[in-house]
Amino acid sequence: MDAVAVIRAKRDRAELTDAQIDWVIDAYTRGEVADEQMAALAMAILLNGMTARETVRWTDAMIRSGERMDFSALPLPTTDKHSTGGVGDKITLPLAPLVAACGAAVPQLSGRGLGHTGGTLDKLESIPGWRARLGNAEMLEVLRTAGAVICAAGDGLAPADRKLYALRDVTGTVESIPLIASSIMSKKIAEGTGALVLDVKVGTGAFMTSLESARELARTMVELGRSAGVGTVALLTGMSTPLGLTAGNALEVRESVEVLAGGGPADVVELTLALAREMLAGAGVRGKDPETALKDGSAMDHWRRMIAAQGGDPDAPLPVARERQVVAAPATGVLTRLDAYAVGVAAWRLGAGRARKEDPVQAGAGVELHAKPGASVTAGQPLLTLHTDTPERFGYALDALADGIDIAPVGTGFTPPPLILDRLD
Ligand code: URA
């Protein structure tokens, strides 16, 4: 088999054979196919697409490039959630212990943030002592004691994707639905969950800005899950304004703990409950209702156990940024837009996110929202608070926000769009 023949076949719109796909993924993982050859193939796929059969085989080959985890020794069914990423998306934090409190096990392998969306591990690392890296045996132990574990994916999980995703990032080949779907699903299937719920974000703060492209990505991923024997459903949810009232690592942990204590912003609670119900249904668990588990303290109890089992102190004060700056509403009226992308970039520039994989993040940095679209505001009232340890960043954050806020005159009819836009199974 040779790489040039595979590249030419896709360039000329031929359907790749199973043998070609298996060979190219394996040879690339071993270093026999060079980065420039894989980059050419990824570009040919981006331009000419892949059939459903090719996408299933591509995903399977990436899964087979590494280890597949096995939780069958656990006495509980496993279920997991994956979000395609958004601003203020802290849902995994309350969701994993909540689902555990309702009777399913949640093995959640998560990533770090890159660019304007935050990463679950960065958020949890703002809790003093908490460790993201666990061995397989340790991961199983946390699952046994807390019912849920959130940790970093080991190097052995879908190594072909690790290499290919980094290459796509620098060759303009991320935005291909078959490549995104196979990248996400190879990791989630290799993780060994029995059921999977996908939260596919749509809007200015998301990968997919149109409902149609988000639906196609969701449909492709649901099919990949089904082909691999993992019951998969997808919710399409809005991401044109941040989720909740915070974007930034420790700020989002604080808000997640509020949800676990039975409070928290209405949109975060709504999405957490909807995803929890889907995860439990996927796992076939008909235990405690998630709303009850938020109110009766059992979800909080699982959170505390999960954090402590990974070395964290659930009672330790969370880091707070050294400097704050309030952004006032520029006019009186109805807030009709508080753009997710603008807030995400502002939080990133304040130090909450990283531009390169190796950059550090500031635990306390981020943006706090004092109003959401649909609210009536008065000129001069606090609309946002910016948090950072490095005040020279305030100006850059304000630049990012400059075109992100719209206030319409008093009396303008405005109803914010629903959070949950569609469901696919
Ligand atoms: N997230 C992934 O894991 N892979 C992609 O290709 C895009 C987003």
CSV table of C-alpha atoms and ligand atoms in Angstrom, one decimal:
chain,number,residue,atom,x,y,z
A,1,MET,CA,0.0,0.0,0.0
A,2,ASP,CA,1.3,3.5,-0.6
A,3,ALA,CA,0.2,6.9,0.8
A,4,VAL,CA,0.3,8.7,-2.6
A,5,ALA,CA,-2.2,6.2,-4.1
A,6,VAL,CA,-4.6,6.8,-1.1
A,7,ILE,CA,-4.2,10.6,-1.4
A,8,ARG,CA,-4.8,10.4,-5.2
A,9,ALA,CA,-7.9,8.2,-4.7
A,10,LYS,CA,-9.5,10.7,-2.4
A,11,ARG,CA,-8.3,13.7,-4.5
A,12,ASP,CA,-10.1,12.1,-7.4
A,13,ARG,CA,-13.3,11.5,-5.4
A,14,ALA,CA,-13.0,7.7,-5.2
A,15,GLU,CA,-14.4,5.9,-2.1
A,16,LEU,CA,-11.5,4.6,0.0
A,17,THR,CA,-11.5,0.8,0.7
A,18,ASP,CA,-11.5,-0.6,4.2
A,19,ALA,CA,-7.9,-1.8,3.6
A,20,GLN,CA,-6.7,1.6,2.5
A,21,ILE,CA,-8.3,3.3,5.6
A,22,ASP,CA,-6.9,0.7,8.0
A,23,TRP,CA,-3.4,1.0,6.5
A,24,VAL,CA,-3.2,4.8,6.3
A,25,ILE,CA,-4.3,5.3,10.0
A,26,ASP,CA,-2.0,2.5,11.2
A,27,ALA,CA,1.0,3.7,9.2
A,28,TYR,CA,0.4,7.3,10.2
A,29,THR,CA,0.3,6.4,13.9
A,30,ARG,CA,3.6,4.5,13.5
A,31,GLY,CA,5.2,7.4,11.6
A,32,GLU,CA,5.5,5.5,8.3
A,33,VAL,CA,3.0,8.0,6.6
A,34,ALA,CA,4.5,11.5,6.9
A,35,ASP,CA,2.7,14.5,8.3
A,36,GLU,CA,2.7,16.2,4.9
A,37,GLN,CA,1.1,13.1,3.3
A,38,MET,CA,-1.6,12.9,6.0
A,39,ALA,CA,-2.2,16.7,5.7
A,40,ALA,CA,-2.8,16.3,1.9
A,41,LEU,CA,-5.2,13.4,2.6
A,42,ALA,CA,-7.0,15.4,5.3
A,43,MET,CA,-7.4,18.3,2.9
A,44,ALA,CA,-8.8,15.9,0.2
A,45,ILE,CA,-11.3,14.6,2.8
A,46,LEU,CA,-12.2,18.2,3.8
A,47,LEU,CA,-12.9,19.0,0.1
A,48,ASN,CA,-14.4,15.8,-1.1
A,49,GLY,CA,-16.0,14.3,2.0
A,50,MET,CA,-16.3,10.7,3.1
A,51,THR,CA,-19.3,8.3,2.8
A,52,ALA,CA,-21.0,6.9,5.9
A,53,ARG,CA,-19.1,3.6,5.3
A,54,GLU,CA,-15.7,5.4,5.1
A,55,THR,CA,-16.4,7.5,8.2
A,56,VAL,CA,-17.4,4.4,10.3
A,57,ARG,CA,-14.2,2.6,9.1
A,58,TRP,CA,-12.0,5.6,9.7
A,59,THR,CA,-13.4,6.0,13.3
A,60,ASP,CA,-12.9,2.2,13.9
A,61,ALA,CA,-9.3,2.4,12.7
A,62,MET,CA,-8.6,5.3,15.0
A,63,ILE,CA,-10.1,3.4,18.0
A,64,ARG,CA,-7.9,0.4,17.1
A,65,SER,CA,-4.8,2.6,17.0
A,66,GLY,CA,-4.8,2.5,20.9
A,67,GLU,CA,-6.4,0.9,23.9
A,68,ARG,CA,-10.1,0.5,24.5
A,69,MET,CA,-11.1,0.8,28.1
A,70,ASP,CA,-13.4,-1.7,29.8
A,71,PHE,CA,-15.7,-1.0,32.7
A,72,SER,CA,-17.6,-4.2,32.6
A,73,ALA,CA,-16.3,-5.1,36.0
A,74,LEU,CA,-18.3,-2.3,37.6
A,75,PRO,CA,-21.7,-3.2,39.1
A,76,LEU,CA,-23.4,-0.2,37.5
A,77,PRO,CA,-24.1,0.7,33.8
A,78,THR,CA,-21.8,3.4,32.4
A,79,THR,CA,-23.0,6.6,30.6
A,80,ASP,CA,-21.2,9.7,29.5
A,81,LYS,CA,-21.7,13.1,27.8
A,82,HIS,CA,-19.7,15.0,25.3
A,83,SER,CA,-20.1,18.6,24.5
A,84,THR,CA,-18.7,20.1,21.3
A,85,GLY,CA,-17.6,23.1,23.4
A,86,GLY,CA,-19.0,26.5,24.2
A,87,VAL,CA,-18.5,29.6,26.4
A,88,GLY,CA,-19.3,29.1,30.1
A,89,ASP,CA,-20.0,25.4,29.4
A,90,LYS,CA,-19.4,24.0,32.9
A,91,ILE,CA,-22.2,21.4,32.6
A,92,THR,CA,-19.9,18.4,33.1
A,93,LEU,CA,-19.0,19.5,36.6
A,94,PRO,CA,-22.5,19.3,38.2
A,95,LEU,CA,-23.7,16.6,35.7
A,96,ALA,CA,-21.2,13.8,36.4
A,97,PRO,CA,-21.9,13.6,40.2
A,98,LEU,CA,-25.6,14.2,39.6
A,99,VAL,CA,-25.9,11.2,37.3
A,100,ALA,CA,-23.8,9.1,39.7
A,101,ALA,CA,-26.2,10.1,42.5
A,102,CYS,CA,-29.1,8.8,40.4
A,103,GLY,CA,-27.5,5.3,39.9
A,104,ALA,CA,-25.3,5.2,36.8
A,105,ALA,CA,-21.4,5.4,36.6
A,106,VAL,CA,-19.9,8.2,34.7
A,107,PRO,CA,-16.3,7.7,33.3
A,108,GLN,CA,-15.5,11.1,31.8
A,109,LEU,CA,-12.3,11.7,30.0
A,110,SER,CA,-11.9,15.4,29.4
A,111,GLY,CA,-9.6,17.9,27.8
A,112,ARG,CA,-8.1,21.3,28.3
A,113,GLY,CA,-9.2,24.4,26.7
A,114,LEU,CA,-7.7,25.9,23.6
A,115,GLY,CA,-8.9,29.3,22.2
A,116,HIS,CA,-12.1,30.9,23.3
A,117,THR,CA,-13.8,27.8,24.8
A,118,GLY,CA,-12.7,26.6,28.3
A,119,GLY,CA,-11.6,23.0,29.2
A,120,THR,CA,-13.2,21.0,32.0
A,121,LEU,CA,-9.7,20.0,33.3
A,122,ASP,CA,-8.6,23.6,33.6
A,123,LYS,CA,-11.8,24.4,35.5
A,124,LEU,CA,-11.3,21.5,38.0
A,125,GLU,CA,-7.6,22.3,38.4
A,126,SER,CA,-8.6,25.6,40.1
A,127,ILE,CA,-9.7,23.4,43.1
A,128,PRO,CA,-6.6,23.2,45.4
A,129,GLY,CA,-5.0,19.7,45.3
A,130,TRP,CA,-7.2,18.3,42.5
A,131,ARG,CA,-5.3,16.0,40.1
A,132,ALA,CA,-6.4,15.4,36.4
A,133,ARG,CA,-3.9,12.6,35.6
A,134,LEU,CA,-5.0,9.2,36.9
A,135,GLY,CA,-3.8,5.7,36.0
A,136,ASN,CA,-6.4,3.2,34.8
A,137,ALA,CA,-6.6,1.4,38.2
A,138,GLU,CA,-7.0,4.7,40.0
A,139,MET,CA,-9.7,5.8,37.6
A,140,LEU,CA,-11.6,2.7,38.4
A,141,GLU,CA,-11.2,3.2,42.1
A,142,VAL,CA,-12.6,6.8,41.9
A,143,LEU,CA,-15.5,5.4,39.9
A,144,ARG,CA,-16.1,2.8,42.6
A,145,THR,CA,-16.0,5.3,45.5
A,146,ALA,CA,-17.7,8.3,43.9
A,147,GLY,CA,-19.7,6.9,41.0
A,148,ALA,CA,-18.1,9.5,38.7
A,149,VAL,CA,-14.6,10.4,37.6
A,150,ILE,CA,-13.4,13.3,35.4
A,151,CYS,CA,-9.8,12.9,34.3
A,152,ALA,CA,-7.3,13.4,31.5
A,153,ALA,CA,-7.3,10.9,28.7
A,154,GLY,CA,-4.2,8.8,28.8
A,155,ASP,CA,-1.7,8.7,25.8
A,156,GLY,CA,-2.9,5.2,24.9
A,157,LEU,CA,-6.5,6.4,24.0
A,158,ALA,CA,-6.9,6.8,20.2
A,159,PRO,CA,-3.3,8.0,19.6
A,160,ALA,CA,-4.1,8.3,15.8
A,161,ASP,CA,-6.6,11.0,16.7
A,162,ARG,CA,-4.1,12.8,19.0
A,163,LYS,CA,-1.6,13.1,16.1
A,164,LEU,CA,-4.2,13.9,13.4
A,165,TYR,CA,-6.1,16.5,15.4
A,166,ALA,CA,-2.8,18.4,16.1
A,167,LEU,CA,-2.0,18.2,12.3
A,168,ARG,CA,-5.5,19.4,11.3
A,169,ASP,CA,-5.2,22.3,13.7
A,170,VAL,CA,-2.2,23.7,11.7
A,171,THR,CA,-3.3,22.8,8.2
A,172,GLY,CA,-6.8,24.3,8.0
A,173,THR,CA,-8.5,20.9,8.0
A,174,VAL,CA,-10.4,21.0,11.3
A,175,GLU,CA,-13.8,22.0,9.7
A,176,SER,CA,-14.7,18.7,8.1
A,177,ILE,CA,-17.8,17.0,9.5
A,178,PRO,CA,-16.5,13.4,8.9
A,179,LEU,CA,-13.2,14.3,10.5
A,180,ILE,CA,-14.7,16.1,13.5
A,181,ALA,CA,-17.2,13.3,14.0
A,182,SER,CA,-14.7,10.5,13.8
A,183,SER,CA,-12.2,12.5,16.0
A,184,ILE,CA,-14.8,12.9,18.8
A,185,MET,CA,-16.4,9.5,18.6
A,186,SER,CA,-13.1,7.5,18.4
A,187,LYS,CA,-12.2,8.9,21.8
A,188,LYS,CA,-15.6,8.5,23.3
A,189,ILE,CA,-16.0,4.9,22.1
A,190,ALA,CA,-12.5,4.0,23.1
A,191,GLU,CA,-13.3,5.4,26.6
A,192,GLY,CA,-15.6,2.3,27.0
A,193,THR,CA,-18.9,4.0,28.0
A,194,GLY,CA,-22.1,2.0,27.5
A,195,ALA,CA,-24.2,5.0,26.5
A,196,LEU,CA,-23.4,8.5,25.3
A,197,VAL,CA,-25.3,11.8,25.1
A,198,LEU,CA,-23.9,14.5,22.8
A,199,ASP,CA,-24.4,18.2,23.4
A,200,VAL,CA,-23.9,19.7,20.0
A,201,LYS,CA,-23.6,23.4,20.4
A,202,VAL,CA,-25.0,25.9,17.8
A,203,GLY,CA,-24.2,29.6,17.6
A,204,THR,CA,-21.6,32.2,17.6
A,205,GLY,CA,-19.6,30.7,20.5
A,206,ALA,CA,-19.6,27.2,19.0
A,207,PHE,CA,-17.8,25.2,16.3
A,208,MET,CA,-21.0,25.0,14.3
A,209,THR,CA,-22.6,28.3,13.8
A,210,SER,CA,-25.7,27.1,11.8
A,211,LEU,CA,-28.4,24.7,12.9
A,212,GLU,CA,-28.0,22.8,9.6
A,213,SER,CA,-24.3,22.0,10.1
A,214,ALA,CA,-24.8,21.2,13.8
A,215,ARG,CA,-27.6,18.8,12.8
A,216,GLU,CA,-25.4,17.1,10.2
A,217,LEU,CA,-22.5,16.7,12.7
A,218,ALA,CA,-25.0,15.3,15.3
A,219,ARG,CA,-26.5,12.9,12.8
A,220,THR,CA,-23.0,11.6,11.8
A,221,MET,CA,-21.9,11.1,15.4
A,222,VAL,CA,-25.2,9.4,16.4
A,223,GLU,CA,-24.7,7.0,13.5
A,224,LEU,CA,-21.1,6.3,14.5
A,225,GLY,CA,-22.1,5.6,18.1
A,226,ARG,CA,-24.8,3.2,16.9
A,227,SER,CA,-22.4,1.4,14.5
A,228,ALA,CA,-20.0,0.8,17.4
A,229,GLY,CA,-22.8,-0.5,19.7
A,230,VAL,CA,-22.9,2.5,22.0
A,231,GLY,CA,-26.4,3.9,22.3
A,232,THR,CA,-26.0,7.6,21.4
A,233,VAL,CA,-28.5,10.5,21.4
A,234,ALA,CA,-27.7,14.2,20.6
A,235,LEU,CA,-29.2,17.4,21.9
A,236,LEU,CA,-28.7,20.5,19.8
A,237,THR,CA,-28.3,23.5,22.2
A,238,GLY,CA,-27.9,27.2,21.8
A,239,MET,CA,-24.5,28.8,22.2
A,240,SER,CA,-25.0,32.4,21.0
A,241,THR,CA,-24.8,33.7,24.5
A,242,PRO,CA,-22.7,32.1,27.4
A,243,LEU,CA,-24.2,29.4,29.5
A,244,GLY,CA,-24.9,30.6,33.0
A,245,LEU,CA,-23.4,33.8,34.5
A,246,THR,CA,-19.7,32.9,34.4
A,247,ALA,CA,-16.9,32.1,31.9
A,248,GLY,CA,-13.5,31.3,33.5
A,249,ASN,CA,-12.1,28.5,35.5
A,250,ALA,CA,-12.7,29.1,39.3
A,251,LEU,CA,-15.7,31.3,38.5
A,252,GLU,CA,-17.3,28.3,36.7
A,253,VAL,CA,-16.5,25.9,39.6
A,254,ARG,CA,-18.2,28.3,42.0
A,255,GLU,CA,-21.3,28.4,39.8
A,256,SER,CA,-21.3,24.6,39.4
A,257,VAL,CA,-21.2,24.2,43.2
A,258,GLU,CA,-24.2,26.5,43.4
A,259,VAL,CA,-26.1,24.2,41.0
A,260,LEU,CA,-25.2,21.2,43.1
A,261,ALA,CA,-26.5,23.0,46.2
A,262,GLY,CA,-29.9,23.3,44.5
A,263,GLY,CA,-29.5,26.9,43.2
A,264,GLY,CA,-27.6,28.3,40.2
A,265,PRO,CA,-28.7,30.0,37.0
A,266,ALA,CA,-31.8,28.6,35.3
A,267,ASP,CA,-30.2,27.8,32.0
A,268,VAL,CA,-27.4,25.7,33.6
A,269,VAL,CA,-29.9,23.9,35.7
A,270,GLU,CA,-32.2,23.2,32.7
A,271,LEU,CA,-29.4,21.8,30.6
A,272,THR,CA,-27.9,19.8,33.4
A,273,LEU,CA,-31.2,18.1,34.1
A,274,ALA,CA,-32.0,17.5,30.5
A,275,LEU,CA,-28.6,15.8,29.9
A,276,ALA,CA,-28.8,13.9,33.1
A,277,ARG,CA,-32.2,12.4,32.1
A,278,GLU,CA,-30.9,11.5,28.7
A,279,MET,CA,-27.8,9.8,30.2
A,280,LEU,CA,-29.9,7.8,32.7
A,281,ALA,CA,-32.4,6.7,30.0
A,282,GLY,CA,-29.4,5.7,27.8
A,283,ALA,CA,-28.0,3.6,30.6
A,284,GLY,CA,-31.5,2.1,31.3
A,285,VAL,CA,-31.4,3.4,34.9
A,286,ARG,CA,-34.8,4.4,36.4
A,287,GLY,CA,-33.6,5.5,39.8
A,288,LYS,CA,-33.9,8.9,41.6
A,289,ASP,CA,-35.1,11.8,39.6
A,290,PRO,CA,-32.1,14.2,38.9
A,291,GLU,CA,-34.1,17.2,40.2
A,292,THR,CA,-34.6,15.5,43.5
A,293,ALA,CA,-30.8,14.6,43.7
A,294,LEU,CA,-30.0,18.3,43.3
A,295,LYS,CA,-32.4,19.3,46.1
A,296,ASP,CA,-31.7,16.5,48.6
A,297,GLY,CA,-27.9,16.9,48.7
A,298,SER,CA,-27.0,13.6,47.2
A,299,ALA,CA,-25.5,15.1,44.0
A,300,MET,CA,-23.4,17.4,46.2
A,301,ASP,CA,-22.3,14.4,48.3
A,302,HIS,CA,-21.1,12.6,45.1
A,303,TRP,CA,-19.3,15.8,44.0
A,304,ARG,CA,-17.4,16.0,47.3
A,305,ARG,CA,-16.4,12.4,47.2
A,306,MET,CA,-15.3,12.7,43.5
A,307,ILE,CA,-13.2,15.8,44.2
A,308,ALA,CA,-11.6,14.3,47.4
A,309,ALA,CA,-10.8,11.0,45.7
A,310,GLN,CA,-8.7,13.0,43.2
A,311,GLY,CA,-6.8,14.8,45.9
A,312,GLY,CA,-8.9,18.0,45.9
A,313,ASP,CA,-10.3,19.8,48.9
A,314,PRO,CA,-14.0,20.5,48.3
A,315,ASP,CA,-14.0,23.0,51.2
A,316,ALA,CA,-10.9,25.0,50.2
A,317,PRO,CA,-11.6,28.6,49.1
A,318,LEU,CA,-11.4,28.9,45.3
A,319,PRO,CA,-8.7,31.2,43.8
A,320,VAL,CA,-9.9,34.8,43.2
A,321,ALA,CA,-8.3,37.1,40.6
A,322,ARG,CA,-6.3,40.0,42.0
A,323,GLU,CA,-8.0,42.7,39.9
A,324,ARG,CA,-11.6,43.4,38.8
A,325,GLN,CA,-13.2,45.9,36.4
A,326,VAL,CA,-16.9,46.5,36.0
A,327,VAL,CA,-18.4,47.1,32.5
A,328,ALA,CA,-21.5,49.2,32.8
A,329,ALA,CA,-24.5,49.0,30.5
A,330,PRO,CA,-24.0,51.7,27.8
A,331,ALA,CA,-27.8,52.4,27.5
A,332,THR,CA,-31.2,51.8,29.1
A,333,GLY,CA,-33.4,49.2,27.4
A,334,VAL,CA,-33.6,45.5,26.8
A,335,LEU,CA,-30.4,43.5,26.5
A,336,THR,CA,-30.9,41.6,23.2
A,337,ARG,CA,-27.4,40.3,22.6
A,338,LEU,CA,-24.5,39.4,24.8
A,339,ASP,CA,-22.4,37.5,22.3
A,340,ALA,CA,-20.9,34.1,23.4
A,341,TYR,CA,-17.8,34.5,21.1
A,342,ALA,CA,-17.1,38.0,22.4
A,343,VAL,CA,-17.3,36.9,26.0
A,344,GLY,CA,-15.3,33.8,25.3
A,345,VAL,CA,-12.5,35.8,23.7
A,346,ALA,CA,-12.6,38.4,26.6
A,347,ALA,CA,-12.3,35.6,29.2
A,348,TRP,CA,-9.4,34.1,27.2
A,349,ARG,CA,-7.6,37.4,26.9
A,350,LEU,CA,-8.1,38.0,30.7
A,351,GLY,CA,-6.0,34.8,31.2
A,352,ALA,CA,-8.7,32.1,31.6
A,353,GLY,CA,-7.7,30.4,28.3
A,354,ARG,CA,-4.6,29.5,26.4
A,355,ALA,CA,-3.4,30.3,22.8
A,356,ARG,CA,-0.9,27.3,22.7
A,357,LYS,CA,-1.3,23.9,24.4
A,358,GLU,CA,1.6,24.5,26.8
A,359,ASP,CA,0.5,28.0,28.0
A,360,PRO,CA,-0.6,28.3,31.7
A,361,VAL,CA,-4.0,29.5,32.6
A,362,GLN,CA,-5.1,31.9,35.5
A,363,ALA,CA,-7.5,30.1,37.8
A,364,GLY,CA,-9.3,33.3,38.9
A,365,ALA,CA,-9.6,35.0,35.5
A,366,GLY,CA,-12.8,35.4,33.5
A,367,VAL,CA,-16.0,37.2,33.0
A,368,GLU,CA,-19.0,37.4,35.3
A,369,LEU,CA,-22.3,38.3,33.7
A,370,HIS,CA,-24.9,40.4,35.7
A,371,ALA,CA,-27.6,40.2,33.1
A,372,LYS,CA,-28.6,37.8,30.3
A,373,PRO,CA,-30.4,38.5,27.0
A,374,GLY,CA,-34.0,39.4,27.6
A,375,ALA,CA,-33.3,41.4,30.8
A,376,SER,CA,-34.2,45.1,31.2
A,377,VAL,CA,-31.1,47.2,32.0
A,378,THR,CA,-30.4,50.8,33.0
A,379,ALA,CA,-27.6,52.8,31.6
A,380,GLY,CA,-24.6,52.7,34.0
A,381,GLN,CA,-25.7,49.5,35.9
A,382,PRO,CA,-23.1,46.8,36.1
A,383,LEU,CA,-23.4,44.4,33.1
A,384,LEU,CA,-20.2,42.5,33.4
A,385,THR,CA,-17.3,42.1,35.8
A,386,LEU,CA,-13.9,41.3,34.3
A,387,HIS,CA,-11.5,39.3,36.5
A,388,THR,CA,-7.7,39.0,36.0
A,389,ASP,CA,-4.4,38.9,37.8
A,390,THR,CA,-2.8,41.0,35.1
A,391,PRO,CA,-4.7,44.3,34.7
A,392,GLU,CA,-2.9,45.3,31.5
A,393,ARG,CA,-5.2,42.7,29.9
A,394,PHE,CA,-8.4,44.7,30.6
A,395,GLY,CA,-8.1,46.8,27.5
A,396,TYR,CA,-7.8,43.7,25.2
A,397,ALA,CA,-10.8,42.1,26.9
A,398,LEU,CA,-12.8,45.4,26.4
A,399,ASP,CA,-11.9,45.4,22.7
A,400,ALA,CA,-13.2,41.9,22.3
A,401,LEU,CA,-16.5,42.9,24.0
A,402,ALA,CA,-16.9,46.1,21.9
A,403,ASP,CA,-19.2,44.6,19.3
A,404,GLY,CA,-20.7,41.9,21.5
A,405,ILE,CA,-23.5,43.8,23.3
A,406,ASP,CA,-26.8,45.1,21.9
A,407,ILE,CA,-29.4,47.0,23.9
A,408,ALA,CA,-32.7,47.8,22.2
A,409,PRO,CA,-35.0,50.7,23.3
A,410,VAL,CA,-37.4,50.1,26.2
A,411,GLY,CA,-40.6,48.3,25.1
A,412,THR,CA,-38.9,46.4,22.3
A,413,GLY,CA,-40.4,42.9,22.2
A,414,PHE,CA,-37.7,40.3,22.6
A,415,THR,CA,-37.9,36.7,23.6
A,416,PRO,CA,-34.6,34.8,24.0
A,417,PRO,CA,-34.5,31.6,21.8
A,418,PRO,CA,-35.0,28.3,23.6
A,419,LEU,CA,-31.8,26.6,25.0
A,420,ILE,CA,-32.6,23.1,23.7
A,421,LEU,CA,-33.2,23.4,19.9
A,422,ASP,CA,-33.5,19.8,18.8
A,423,ARG,CA,-33.0,16.1,19.8
A,424,LEU,CA,-31.7,13.4,17.5
A,425,ASP,CA,-31.5,9.6,18.2
B,1,URA,N1,-13.0,18.1,19.1
B,1,URA,C1,-12.3,17.0,18.8
B,1,URA,O1,-12.0,16.2,19.7
B,1,URA,N2,-12.0,16.8,17.5
B,1,URA,C2,-12.3,17.6,16.5
B,1,URA,O2,-12.0,17.3,15.4
B,1,URA,C3,-13.0,18.8,16.9
B,1,URA,C4,-13.3,19.0,18.2
